[in-house]
XYZ file of C-alpha atoms in Angstrom:
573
model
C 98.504 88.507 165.826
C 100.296 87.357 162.514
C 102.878 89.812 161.493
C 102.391 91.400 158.016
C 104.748 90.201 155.276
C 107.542 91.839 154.358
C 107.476 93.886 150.949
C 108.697 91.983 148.115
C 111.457 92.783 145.320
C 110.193 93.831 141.995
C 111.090 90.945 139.369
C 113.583 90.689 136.964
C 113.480 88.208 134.378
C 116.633 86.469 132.468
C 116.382 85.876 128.867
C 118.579 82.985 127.041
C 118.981 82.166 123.410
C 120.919 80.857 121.625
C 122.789 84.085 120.463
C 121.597 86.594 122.514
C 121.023 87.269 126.072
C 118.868 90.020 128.167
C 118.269 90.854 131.893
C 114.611 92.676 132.027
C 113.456 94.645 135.094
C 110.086 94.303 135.663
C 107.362 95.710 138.748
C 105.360 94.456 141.421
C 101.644 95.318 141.490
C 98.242 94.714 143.038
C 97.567 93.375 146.572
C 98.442 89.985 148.311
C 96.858 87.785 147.609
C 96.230 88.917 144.376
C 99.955 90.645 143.382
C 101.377 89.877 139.981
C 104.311 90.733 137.829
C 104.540 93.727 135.468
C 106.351 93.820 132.829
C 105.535 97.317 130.691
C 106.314 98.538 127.351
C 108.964 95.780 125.578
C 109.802 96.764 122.498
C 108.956 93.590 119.919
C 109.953 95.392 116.890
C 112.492 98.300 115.475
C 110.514 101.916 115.461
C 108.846 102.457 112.002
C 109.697 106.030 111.032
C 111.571 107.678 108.342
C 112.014 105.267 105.924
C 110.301 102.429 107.749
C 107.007 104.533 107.536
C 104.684 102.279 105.714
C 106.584 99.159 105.834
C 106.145 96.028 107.567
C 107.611 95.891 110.631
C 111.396 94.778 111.500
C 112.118 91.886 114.202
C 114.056 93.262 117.124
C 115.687 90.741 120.057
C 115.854 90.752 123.634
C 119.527 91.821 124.130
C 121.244 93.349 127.263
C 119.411 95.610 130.313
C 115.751 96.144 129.714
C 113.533 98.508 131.877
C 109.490 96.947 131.847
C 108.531 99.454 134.552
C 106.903 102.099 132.440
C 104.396 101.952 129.523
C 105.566 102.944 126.029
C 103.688 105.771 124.000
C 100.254 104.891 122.733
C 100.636 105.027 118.960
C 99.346 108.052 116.738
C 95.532 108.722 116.915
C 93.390 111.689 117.758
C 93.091 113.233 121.375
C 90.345 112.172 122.757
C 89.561 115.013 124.899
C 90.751 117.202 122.315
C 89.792 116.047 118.922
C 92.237 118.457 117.285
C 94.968 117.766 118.616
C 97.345 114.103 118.514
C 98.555 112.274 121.085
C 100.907 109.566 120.782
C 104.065 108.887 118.852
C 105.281 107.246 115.875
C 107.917 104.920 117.486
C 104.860 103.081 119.326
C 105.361 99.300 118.888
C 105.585 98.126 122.295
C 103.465 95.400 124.490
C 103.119 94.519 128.115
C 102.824 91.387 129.880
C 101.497 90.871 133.086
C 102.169 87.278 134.757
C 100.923 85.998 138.186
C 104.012 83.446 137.917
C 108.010 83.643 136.452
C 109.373 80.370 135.674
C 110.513 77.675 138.030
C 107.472 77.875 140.078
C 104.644 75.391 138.443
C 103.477 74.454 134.869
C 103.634 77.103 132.267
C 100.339 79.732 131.750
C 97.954 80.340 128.780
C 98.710 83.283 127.299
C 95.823 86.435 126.459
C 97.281 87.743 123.781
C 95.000 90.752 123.581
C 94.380 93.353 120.979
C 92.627 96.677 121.568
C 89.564 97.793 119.846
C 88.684 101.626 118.357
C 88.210 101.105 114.562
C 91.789 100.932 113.759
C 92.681 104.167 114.439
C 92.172 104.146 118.335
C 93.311 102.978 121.434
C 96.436 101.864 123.381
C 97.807 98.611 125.083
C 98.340 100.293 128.485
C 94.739 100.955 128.923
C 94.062 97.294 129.648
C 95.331 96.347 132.909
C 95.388 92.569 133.326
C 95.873 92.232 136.928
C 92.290 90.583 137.592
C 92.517 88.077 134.367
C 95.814 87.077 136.404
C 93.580 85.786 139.405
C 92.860 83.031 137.114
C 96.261 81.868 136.231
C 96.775 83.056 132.627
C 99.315 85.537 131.222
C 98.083 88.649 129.570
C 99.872 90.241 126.964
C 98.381 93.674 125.373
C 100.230 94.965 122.473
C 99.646 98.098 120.059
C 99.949 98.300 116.542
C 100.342 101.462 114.264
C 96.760 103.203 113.462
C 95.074 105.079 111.258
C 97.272 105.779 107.503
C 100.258 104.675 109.217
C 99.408 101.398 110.248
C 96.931 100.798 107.271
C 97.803 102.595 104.180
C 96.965 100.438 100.814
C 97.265 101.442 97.430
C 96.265 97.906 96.797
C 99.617 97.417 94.568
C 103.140 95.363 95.412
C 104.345 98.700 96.704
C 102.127 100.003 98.908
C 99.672 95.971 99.588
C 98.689 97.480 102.978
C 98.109 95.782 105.920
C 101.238 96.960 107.907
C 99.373 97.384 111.383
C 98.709 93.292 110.475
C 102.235 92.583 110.722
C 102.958 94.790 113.789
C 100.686 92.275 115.243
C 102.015 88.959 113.526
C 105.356 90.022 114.825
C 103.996 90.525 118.197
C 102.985 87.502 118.444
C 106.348 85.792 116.970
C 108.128 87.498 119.872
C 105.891 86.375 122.075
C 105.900 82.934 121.029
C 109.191 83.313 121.242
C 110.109 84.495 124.850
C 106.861 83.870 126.793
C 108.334 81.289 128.404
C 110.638 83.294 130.549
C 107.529 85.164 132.112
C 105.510 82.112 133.259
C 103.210 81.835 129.709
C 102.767 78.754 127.367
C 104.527 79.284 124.377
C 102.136 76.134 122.770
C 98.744 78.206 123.845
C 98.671 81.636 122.742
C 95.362 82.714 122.706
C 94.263 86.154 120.263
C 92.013 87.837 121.821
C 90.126 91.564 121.006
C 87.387 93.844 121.282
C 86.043 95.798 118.329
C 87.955 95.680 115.437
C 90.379 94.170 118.058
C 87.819 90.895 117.480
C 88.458 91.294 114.271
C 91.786 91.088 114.025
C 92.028 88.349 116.336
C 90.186 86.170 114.518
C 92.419 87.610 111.181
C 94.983 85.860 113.453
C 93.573 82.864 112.468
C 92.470 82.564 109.067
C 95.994 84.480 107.781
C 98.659 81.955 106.710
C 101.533 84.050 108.201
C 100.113 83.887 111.961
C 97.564 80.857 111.997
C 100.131 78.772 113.489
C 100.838 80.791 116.503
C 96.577 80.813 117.310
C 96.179 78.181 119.824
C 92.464 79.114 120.003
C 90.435 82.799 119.584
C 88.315 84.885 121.280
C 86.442 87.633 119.605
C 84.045 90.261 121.638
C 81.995 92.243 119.843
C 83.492 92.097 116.700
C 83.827 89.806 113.878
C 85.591 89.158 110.527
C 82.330 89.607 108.760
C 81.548 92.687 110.122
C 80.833 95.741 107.588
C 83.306 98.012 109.300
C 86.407 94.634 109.474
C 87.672 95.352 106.160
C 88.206 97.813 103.045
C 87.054 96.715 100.110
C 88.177 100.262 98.459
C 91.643 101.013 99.410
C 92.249 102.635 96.414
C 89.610 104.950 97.079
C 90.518 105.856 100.397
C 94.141 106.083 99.369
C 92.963 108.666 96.854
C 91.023 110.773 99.639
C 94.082 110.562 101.859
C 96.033 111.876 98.798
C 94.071 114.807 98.208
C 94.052 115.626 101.280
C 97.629 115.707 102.409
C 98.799 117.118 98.417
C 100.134 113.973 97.516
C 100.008 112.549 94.087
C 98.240 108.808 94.660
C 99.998 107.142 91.437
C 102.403 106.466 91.267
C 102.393 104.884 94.247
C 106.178 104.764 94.978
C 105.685 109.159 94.238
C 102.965 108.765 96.920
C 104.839 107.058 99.362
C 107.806 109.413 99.021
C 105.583 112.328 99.650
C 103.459 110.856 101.946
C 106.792 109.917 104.153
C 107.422 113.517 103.755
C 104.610 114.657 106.171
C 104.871 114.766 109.373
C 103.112 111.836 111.457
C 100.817 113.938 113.297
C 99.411 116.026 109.939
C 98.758 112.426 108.374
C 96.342 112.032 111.953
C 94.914 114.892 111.423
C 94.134 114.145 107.706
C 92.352 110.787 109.165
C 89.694 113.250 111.842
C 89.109 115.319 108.736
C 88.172 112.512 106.475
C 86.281 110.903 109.445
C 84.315 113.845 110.738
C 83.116 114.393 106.970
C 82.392 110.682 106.276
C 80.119 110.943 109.783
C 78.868 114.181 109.092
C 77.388 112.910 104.940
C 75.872 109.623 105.932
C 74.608 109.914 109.607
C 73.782 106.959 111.289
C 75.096 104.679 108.539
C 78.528 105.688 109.304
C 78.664 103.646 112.206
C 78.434 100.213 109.948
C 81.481 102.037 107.577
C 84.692 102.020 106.554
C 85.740 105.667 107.941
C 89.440 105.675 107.666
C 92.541 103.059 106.149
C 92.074 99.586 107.856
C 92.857 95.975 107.050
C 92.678 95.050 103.297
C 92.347 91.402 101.240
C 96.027 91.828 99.726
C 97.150 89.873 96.360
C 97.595 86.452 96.523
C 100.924 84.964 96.983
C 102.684 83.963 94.241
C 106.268 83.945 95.833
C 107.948 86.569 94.386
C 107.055 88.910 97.106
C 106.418 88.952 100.537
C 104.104 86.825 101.680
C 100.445 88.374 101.581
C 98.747 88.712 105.634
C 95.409 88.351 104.057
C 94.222 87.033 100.409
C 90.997 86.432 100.532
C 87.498 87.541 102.033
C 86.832 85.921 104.474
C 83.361 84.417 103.098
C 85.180 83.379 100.329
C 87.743 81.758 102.896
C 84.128 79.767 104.300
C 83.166 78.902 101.215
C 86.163 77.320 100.126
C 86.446 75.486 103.527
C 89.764 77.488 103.899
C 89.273 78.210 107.783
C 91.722 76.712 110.534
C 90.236 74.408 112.945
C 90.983 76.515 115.643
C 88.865 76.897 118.538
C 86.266 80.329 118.641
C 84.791 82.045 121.547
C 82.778 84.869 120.590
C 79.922 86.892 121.946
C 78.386 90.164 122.044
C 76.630 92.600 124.559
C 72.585 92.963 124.110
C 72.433 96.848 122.901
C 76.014 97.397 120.973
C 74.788 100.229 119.167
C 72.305 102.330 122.029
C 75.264 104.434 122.812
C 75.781 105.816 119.783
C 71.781 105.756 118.659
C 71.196 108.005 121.983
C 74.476 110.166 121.754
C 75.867 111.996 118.794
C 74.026 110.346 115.499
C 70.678 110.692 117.734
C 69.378 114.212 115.848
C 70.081 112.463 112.590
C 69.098 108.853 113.395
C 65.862 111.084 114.497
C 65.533 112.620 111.240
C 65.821 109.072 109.384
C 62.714 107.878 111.258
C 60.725 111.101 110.068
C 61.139 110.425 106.727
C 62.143 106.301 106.827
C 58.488 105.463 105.272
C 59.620 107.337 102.011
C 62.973 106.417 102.631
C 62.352 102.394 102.535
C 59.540 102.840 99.563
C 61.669 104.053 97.324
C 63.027 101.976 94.728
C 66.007 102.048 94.515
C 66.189 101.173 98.677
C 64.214 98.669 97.331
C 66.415 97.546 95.426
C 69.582 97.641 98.114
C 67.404 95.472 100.576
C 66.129 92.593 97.347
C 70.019 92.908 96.267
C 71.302 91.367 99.225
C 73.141 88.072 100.058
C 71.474 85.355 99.076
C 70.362 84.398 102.372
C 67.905 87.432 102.535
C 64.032 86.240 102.675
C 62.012 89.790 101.848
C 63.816 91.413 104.386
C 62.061 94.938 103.577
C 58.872 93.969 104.303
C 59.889 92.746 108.230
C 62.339 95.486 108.671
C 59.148 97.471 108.549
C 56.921 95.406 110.251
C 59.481 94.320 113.075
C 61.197 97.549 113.768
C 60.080 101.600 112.517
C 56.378 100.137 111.303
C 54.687 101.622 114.002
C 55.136 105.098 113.997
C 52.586 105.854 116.773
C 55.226 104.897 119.496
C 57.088 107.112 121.377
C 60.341 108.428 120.508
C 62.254 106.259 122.965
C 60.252 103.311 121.646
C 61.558 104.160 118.095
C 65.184 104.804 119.262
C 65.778 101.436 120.905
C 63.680 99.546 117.793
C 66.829 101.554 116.034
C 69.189 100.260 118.574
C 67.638 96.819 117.832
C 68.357 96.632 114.169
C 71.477 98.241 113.793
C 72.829 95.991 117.179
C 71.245 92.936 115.079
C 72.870 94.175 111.601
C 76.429 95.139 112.552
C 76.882 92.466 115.495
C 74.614 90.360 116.179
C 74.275 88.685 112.550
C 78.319 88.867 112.117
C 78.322 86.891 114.740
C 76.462 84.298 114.005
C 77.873 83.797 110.789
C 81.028 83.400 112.377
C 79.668 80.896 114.613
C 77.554 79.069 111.850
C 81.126 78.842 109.794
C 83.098 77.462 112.669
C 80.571 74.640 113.539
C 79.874 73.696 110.332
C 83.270 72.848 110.388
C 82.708 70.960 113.852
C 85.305 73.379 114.987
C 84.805 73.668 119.092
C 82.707 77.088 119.563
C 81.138 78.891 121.892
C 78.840 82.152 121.910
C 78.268 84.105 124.748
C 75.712 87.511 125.788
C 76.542 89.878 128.014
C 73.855 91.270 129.346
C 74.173 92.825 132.880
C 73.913 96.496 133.497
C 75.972 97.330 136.368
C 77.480 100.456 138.250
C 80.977 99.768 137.080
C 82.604 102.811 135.217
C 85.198 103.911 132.533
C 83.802 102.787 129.004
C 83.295 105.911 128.090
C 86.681 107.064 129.028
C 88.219 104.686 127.476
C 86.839 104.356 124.413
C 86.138 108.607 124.073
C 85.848 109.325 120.237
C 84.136 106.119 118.846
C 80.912 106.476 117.125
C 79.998 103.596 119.173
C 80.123 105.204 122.612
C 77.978 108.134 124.510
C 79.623 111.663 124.221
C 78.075 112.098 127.423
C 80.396 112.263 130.190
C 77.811 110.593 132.374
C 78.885 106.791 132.773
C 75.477 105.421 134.656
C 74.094 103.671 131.427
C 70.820 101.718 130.911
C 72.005 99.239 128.977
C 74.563 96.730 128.276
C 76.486 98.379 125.736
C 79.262 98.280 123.275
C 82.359 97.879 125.530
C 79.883 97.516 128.879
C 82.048 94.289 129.147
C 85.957 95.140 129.724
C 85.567 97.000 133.080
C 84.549 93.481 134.276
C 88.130 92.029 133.182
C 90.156 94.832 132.552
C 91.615 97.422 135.181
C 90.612 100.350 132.870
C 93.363 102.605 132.621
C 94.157 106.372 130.166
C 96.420 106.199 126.846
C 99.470 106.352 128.834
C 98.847 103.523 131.294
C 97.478 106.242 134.045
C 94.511 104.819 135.949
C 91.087 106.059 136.212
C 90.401 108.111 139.278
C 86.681 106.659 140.049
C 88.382 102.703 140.628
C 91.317 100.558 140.734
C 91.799 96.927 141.838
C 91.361 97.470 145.890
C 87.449 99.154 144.768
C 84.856 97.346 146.386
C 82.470 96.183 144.255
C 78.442 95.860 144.129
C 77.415 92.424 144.714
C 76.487 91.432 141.009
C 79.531 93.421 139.448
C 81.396 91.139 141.622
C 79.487 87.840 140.135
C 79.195 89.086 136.705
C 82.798 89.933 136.890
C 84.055 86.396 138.130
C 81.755 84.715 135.924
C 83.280 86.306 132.998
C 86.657 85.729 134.058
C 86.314 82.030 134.447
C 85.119 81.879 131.308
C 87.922 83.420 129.649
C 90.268 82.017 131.176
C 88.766 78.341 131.056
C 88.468 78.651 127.534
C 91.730 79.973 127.027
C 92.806 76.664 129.202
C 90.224 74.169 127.490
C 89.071 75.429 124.530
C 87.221 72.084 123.749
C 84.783 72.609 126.644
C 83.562 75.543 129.408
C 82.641 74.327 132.529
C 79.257 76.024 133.187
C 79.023 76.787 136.628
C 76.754 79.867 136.241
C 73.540 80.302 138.175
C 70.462 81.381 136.731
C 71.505 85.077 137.255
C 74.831 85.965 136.089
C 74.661 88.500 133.856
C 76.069 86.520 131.303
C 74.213 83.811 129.033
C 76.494 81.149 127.572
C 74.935 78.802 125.178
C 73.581 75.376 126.947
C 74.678 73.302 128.029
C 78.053 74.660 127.779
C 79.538 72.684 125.312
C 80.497 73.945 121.782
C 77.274 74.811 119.358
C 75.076 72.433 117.672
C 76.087 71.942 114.268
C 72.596 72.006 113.292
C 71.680 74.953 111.284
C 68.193 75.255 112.573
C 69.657 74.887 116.334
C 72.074 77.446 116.013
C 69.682 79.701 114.721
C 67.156 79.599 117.326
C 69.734 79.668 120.369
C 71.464 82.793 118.201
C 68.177 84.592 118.612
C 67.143 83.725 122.311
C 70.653 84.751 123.398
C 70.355 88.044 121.832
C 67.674 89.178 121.654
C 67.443 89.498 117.835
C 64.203 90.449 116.311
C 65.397 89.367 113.326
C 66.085 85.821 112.239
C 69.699 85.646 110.972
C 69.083 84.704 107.487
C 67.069 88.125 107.505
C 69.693 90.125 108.365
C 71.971 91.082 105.300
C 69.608 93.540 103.751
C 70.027 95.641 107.230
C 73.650 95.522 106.990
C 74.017 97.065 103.580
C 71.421 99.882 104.481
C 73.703 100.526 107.792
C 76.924 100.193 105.756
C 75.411 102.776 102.557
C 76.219 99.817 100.306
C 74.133 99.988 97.060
């Protein structure tokens, strides 16, 4: 009988530069043969209080003895379990990296560089355990950014442009490009990658001048730069809410920032919930396609006298103007985004809306919303009927999942594909992906508690492949604070398919994140997972990408239907 091995020392790493030198303790986890490195809650950047509040963020180096054993505090945002209340502190810019490999032992790793989702004003790094995405040989790094008014604040002006959260992340990524190497990653292939508005701002990553150059290649899940909820195209006039709010003058701005600084962090959180709840509460089910609370902005463009701008221009201007990086994109979305919201808190008013939606689309000036549209909408108002509330005879459920349909197709599915369609008109290498399977694994709702966008039933068994349904399958789902989830860790068995659907997405990942010119496709017919065929990037032809966009997800819509839906979810006019 073999004798077990011995138990092996937790890592520590040594850091060289040029003019500065550091010694960082890491920890061993998981189980042989599938034990990796741990190194938790770095610093990449000085804390941004006092007078820092509000500004971009300031570099900070490696230097002398480092403890990565213990996950730094989640940044400011509401308690999940108690809405109230805050959790989380302002001196919050930390990541985590967790390697299957330190250096000397083989060629250097990809690197997940991954953001976390929850509408900007959510969510923590130490939530996403990246032990299984280390099976695969890539690094994972998960970093947090400030949320909410304190990572997004814009008055739209040279002294408050906005965007600070943006350049938590752009300097996360500078430190990582810059001392990856000593934990086993590729310093040449760092790979953004998000959920949510996490998507989003990956894919930011690449179209902003200050951080393109870092973006080896993207991955966006579930979210998209087009999406109605990626950007604010009235900072001023959530500024101005925030302002009244708190009893701060907003002009002029430098007199708002000075009493604004003034407050403590965990009023200006509560300010956010406030302006949230009543934002939900006035337009229903169209909050969940809305700008709620501060988040990215399109800043001024740079003319050189000041800091350089993170973003200056929409991004469908940006498409239009060819002004996109020919950086690789893997995106993809689950089949029913939205059902967990549509059957959890909006479902009395989304139930409502379908009472009275025959009056509601007849009216003129709805009318007028849907003909207004993008100029890619055909008579959108007359299939939005037909296709999805028109038959009022149905049952309830019937009605409720035609909802889940359009708003899925409106604030997902169709950002998605104009993503795609950008990026391969381009003949940029991309790839779109479904994720269909509904399986028994658990911790969505956990994890994502207090999103619009997720169940507010505790239950976790779920009937469809929702928003989210995706990261228990590559994530070890964790709390805030790094503490894991009681119902499954990385020894849980696993149902048969959650154990295929799980490897299959995996490999993907991770073999785009080492190839991004081409996936292997070694699915089966089942997987749970429907990657377009055969897997090679998209057709550039318009027509082709259309009709594999619908088959793969289920749209009801065609996508150049789509933009009148978005505006109704959004309450554009």
């Amino acid at each position: 009988m073999q004798a077990a091995l011995p138990p092996l020392d937790d890592p520590i790493v040594y850091v060289f530069k040029e003019d500065h030198f550091a010694k960082v303790y890491g920890s061993r986890q998981g189980l042989y043969p599938h034990s990796y490195y741990t190194f938790a809650g770095l610093r990449y950047a000085e804390p941004p209080v006092g007078k820092y509040r509000f500004q971009r963020p300031k570099k900070l180096k490696m230097e002398g003895d480092i403890k990565g054993t213990k996950y730094g505090s989640p940044c400011l945002q509401p308690n999940p379990d108690y809405p109230n209340q805050v959790i989380g502190s302002e001196d919050c810019l930390f990541l985590n990296i967790y390697t299957p490999k330190l250096p000397g032992s083989g060629a250097s790793l990809p690197v997940i560089f991954w953001i976390h989702g929850g509408n900007y004003r959510r969510g923590s790094a130490a939530q996403y355990g990246g032990g299984y995405l280390t099976r695969r040989d890539v690094v994972v790094v998960t970093v947090q950014y400030r949320l909410g008014s304190l990572g997004f604040l814009s008055n739209n002006d040279q002294n408050l442009p906005g965007n600070a959260a943006m350049f938590d992340l752009a300097t996360a990524i500078d430190w990582v490009k810059n001392y990856i190497e000593f934990f086993g990653g590729d310093p040449q292939n760092i790979v953004p990658t998000g959920q949510g508005s996490g998507a989003s701002s990956a894919v930011f990553m690449g179209l902003s001048n200050v951080t393109q150059s870092r973006a080896r290649s993207m991955i966006a899940m579930s979210g998209s730069p087009f999406s109605p909820t990626a950007l604010d195209d009235k900072p001023k006039e959530t500024t101005k809410k925030i302002a009244d709010k708190n009893g701060c003058p907003s002009s002029p701005t430098v007199e708002f920032i000075k009493c604004m600084r003034e407050i403590p962090a965990e009023k200006l959180i509560l300010s956010d919930s406030e302006i949230e709840n009543e934002n939900v509460a006035e337009k229903g089910i169209e909050s969940i396609g809305m700008i709620l609370t501060p988040s990215p902005v399109i800043e001024n463009p740079n003319d050189f006298r000041f800091l350089p701008s993170y973003l200056e221009e929409e991004p469908r201007t940006a498409v239009d103007l060819n002004h996109i990086p020919r950086i690789p994109l893997l995106t993809g979305v689950t089949k029913h985004e939205t059902a967990g919201a549509v059957r959890g808190k909006l479902k009395d008013n989304i139930i409502t809306r379908l009472k009275n939606f025959p009056n509601y689309v007849n009216d003129e000036r709805n009318k007028n919303r849907f003909y207004s549209a993008a100029s890619l909408a055909t008579n959108p108002l007359q299939i939005f009927k037909g296709n999805y509330l028109g038959q009022f005879k149905k049952t309830l459920q019937d009605e409720l999942s035609n909802v889940i349909e359009a708003t899925s197709d409106a604030l997902f599915n169709f950002p998605a594909y104009l993503i795609s369609q950008a990026w391969t008109r381009q003949r940029i290498p991309t790839f779109f992906y479904s994720f269909d399977h509904v399986g028994k694994l658990r911790g969505v709702r956990k994890l994502l508690k207090g999103s619009l966008l997720v169940d507010s039933n505790d239950n976790e068994e779920s009937e469809a492949a929702t928003h989210g349904s995706d990261l228990p399958y590559l994530f070890d789902l964790r709390s805030l604070d790094g503490t894991p989830f009681t119902f499954q860790n990385e020894s849980t068995p696993l149902h048969p398919d959650d154990e295929k659907v799980r490897n299959n997405l995996l490999d993907l990942i991770s073999n785009f994140a080492r190839n991004s010119n081409e996936i292997e496709c070694q699915m089966n017919l089942w997987s749970g997972i429907q990657v377009n065929k055969p897997c090679s990037p998209l057709s550039i032809i318009a027509k082709s990408i259309d009709g594999l966009f619908t088959n793969a997800t289920s749209s009801i819509f065609k996508p150049k239907e789509l933009p009148g839906l978005i505006n109704l979810f959004r309450g554009k006019k």
